[in-house]
């Protein structure tokens, strides 16, 4: 059974930092793109960042560019380092994986999500 499990969410003050991690199991993701989406209350799920299987290609949403950094820890693990957090970053963050690049809302594999709350 394929599972993506996120960790690292929590409550942080505006301007603070958090690091999200995603560990995948059940198959190897060595040829898959991995990345992150988020969904705030009352809003649609939106793309945050993606990294290709080789780690050569990275893509960020404009809203997080320069503040978030995605990295591939190994074939089955991806992290999202978040700096200078804003209240608008408050959302449930989902890890995703797919063979295509970049990721989309129709990506094949999804985690259950981890809550990030940024207080003002």
Tab-separated table of C-alpha atoms in Angstrom:
chain	number	residue	atom	x	y	z
A	1	UNK	CA	0.000	0.000	0.000
A	2	UNK	CA	1.440	3.332	-1.062
A	3	UNK	CA	1.485	5.986	1.631
A	4	UNK	CA	2.723	9.556	1.796
A	5	UNK	CA	2.982	10.835	5.348
A	6	UNK	CA	3.571	14.495	6.115
A	7	UNK	CA	5.054	15.884	9.299
A	8	UNK	CA	6.357	19.166	10.670
A	9	UNK	CA	3.269	21.320	10.626
A	10	UNK	CA	2.302	23.488	13.565
A	11	UNK	CA	1.639	26.962	14.865
A	12	UNK	CA	4.170	29.707	14.221
A	13	UNK	CA	4.211	33.485	14.424
A	14	UNK	CA	4.401	35.615	11.317
A	15	UNK	CA	7.996	35.889	10.172
A	16	UNK	CA	8.859	32.508	11.588
A	17	UNK	CA	9.973	29.293	9.929
A	18	UNK	CA	8.795	25.708	9.639
A	19	UNK	CA	10.102	22.641	7.870
A	20	UNK	CA	7.661	20.131	6.431
A	21	UNK	CA	8.708	16.605	5.600
A	22	UNK	CA	7.044	13.898	3.556
A	23	UNK	CA	8.002	10.243	3.697
A	24	UNK	CA	6.696	7.852	1.085
A	25	UNK	CA	6.420	4.104	1.379
A	26	UNK	CA	4.943	1.177	-0.486
A	27	UNK	CA	6.904	1.719	-3.692
A	28	UNK	CA	9.942	3.588	-4.914
A	29	UNK	CA	9.472	7.128	-6.171
A	30	UNK	CA	12.866	7.382	-7.806
A	31	UNK	CA	11.278	8.390	-11.134
A	32	UNK	CA	8.469	10.505	-9.712
A	33	UNK	CA	8.057	14.198	-9.208
A	34	UNK	CA	7.269	15.045	-5.604
A	35	UNK	CA	5.960	18.245	-4.135
A	36	UNK	CA	3.470	20.200	-2.101
A	37	UNK	CA	0.018	21.681	-2.390
A	38	UNK	CA	-1.984	23.571	0.199
A	39	UNK	CA	-5.606	24.297	0.918
A	40	UNK	CA	-6.843	27.132	3.083
A	41	UNK	CA	-10.372	27.148	4.547
A	42	UNK	CA	-12.926	28.026	1.904
A	43	UNK	CA	-10.360	27.961	-0.892
A	44	UNK	CA	-9.347	25.492	-3.557
A	45	UNK	CA	-6.247	23.400	-3.241
A	46	UNK	CA	-3.298	25.238	-4.784
A	47	UNK	CA	0.142	24.282	-5.969
A	48	UNK	CA	3.065	25.289	-3.759
A	49	UNK	CA	6.250	23.630	-5.015
A	50	UNK	CA	7.520	20.622	-6.942
A	51	UNK	CA	10.850	18.927	-7.502
A	52	UNK	CA	11.694	16.487	-10.275
A	53	UNK	CA	12.971	12.972	-9.626
A	54	UNK	CA	16.527	14.084	-10.399
A	55	UNK	CA	16.218	17.211	-8.233
A	56	UNK	CA	17.405	19.228	-11.225
A	57	UNK	CA	14.083	20.936	-11.820
A	58	UNK	CA	12.202	22.868	-9.162
A	59	UNK	CA	9.069	24.930	-9.486
A	60	UNK	CA	7.455	27.306	-7.029
A	61	UNK	CA	4.202	29.200	-6.858
A	62	UNK	CA	4.773	32.939	-7.176
A	63	UNK	CA	3.324	33.449	-3.709
A	64	UNK	CA	6.110	31.428	-2.059
A	65	UNK	CA	9.046	32.084	-4.374
A	66	UNK	CA	12.043	33.314	-2.420
A	67	UNK	CA	10.574	32.205	0.907
A	68	UNK	CA	10.121	28.432	0.490
A	69	UNK	CA	12.724	25.873	-0.567
A	70	UNK	CA	11.913	22.358	-1.711
A	71	UNK	CA	14.465	19.568	-1.499
A	72	UNK	CA	14.624	15.885	-2.163
A	73	UNK	CA	16.123	14.008	0.759
A	74	UNK	CA	16.106	10.692	-1.062
A	75	UNK	CA	13.980	8.916	-3.645
A	76	UNK	CA	11.102	8.605	-1.193
A	77	UNK	CA	11.349	11.774	0.869
A	78	UNK	CA	10.807	15.448	0.173
A	79	UNK	CA	11.019	18.484	2.423
A	80	UNK	CA	9.708	22.016	2.275
A	81	UNK	CA	11.628	24.634	4.233
A	82	UNK	CA	9.413	27.649	4.825
A	83	UNK	CA	10.818	31.021	5.877
A	84	UNK	CA	9.246	34.426	6.479
A	85	UNK	CA	5.855	32.841	6.993
A	86	UNK	CA	2.761	34.999	6.607
A	87	UNK	CA	-0.789	34.545	7.887
A	88	UNK	CA	-1.784	33.896	4.257
A	89	UNK	CA	0.358	30.759	4.360
A	90	UNK	CA	-2.078	29.224	6.820
A	91	UNK	CA	-3.440	26.048	5.255
A	92	UNK	CA	-3.361	22.288	5.267
A	93	UNK	CA	-0.258	21.271	3.335
A	94	UNK	CA	-0.388	18.109	1.248
A	95	UNK	CA	2.458	16.072	-0.134
A	96	UNK	CA	1.937	14.735	-3.647
A	97	UNK	CA	3.767	12.563	-6.141
A	98	UNK	CA	3.320	11.696	-9.793
A	99	UNK	CA	5.373	10.509	-12.755
A	100	UNK	CA	4.628	13.710	-14.631
A	101	UNK	CA	6.253	17.119	-14.160
A	102	UNK	CA	5.154	19.432	-12.780
A	103	UNK	CA	2.501	18.239	-10.373
A	104	UNK	CA	-1.174	18.991	-10.816
A	105	UNK	CA	-4.362	18.608	-8.845
A	106	UNK	CA	-4.727	15.237	-10.563
A	107	UNK	CA	-1.453	13.880	-9.234
A	108	UNK	CA	-1.610	10.200	-8.509
A	109	UNK	CA	-0.445	10.014	-4.918
A	110	UNK	CA	-1.438	12.211	-1.983
A	111	UNK	CA	-0.759	12.432	1.712
A	112	UNK	CA	-3.341	13.181	4.373
A	113	UNK	CA	-2.052	16.678	5.019
A	114	UNK	CA	-0.466	18.608	7.868
A	115	UNK	CA	-1.818	21.839	9.312
A	116	UNK	CA	0.282	24.994	9.196
A	117	UNK	CA	-1.058	27.969	11.108
A	118	UNK	CA	0.676	31.342	11.017
A	119	UNK	CA	-0.467	33.858	13.600
A	120	UNK	CA	-0.205	37.600	13.054
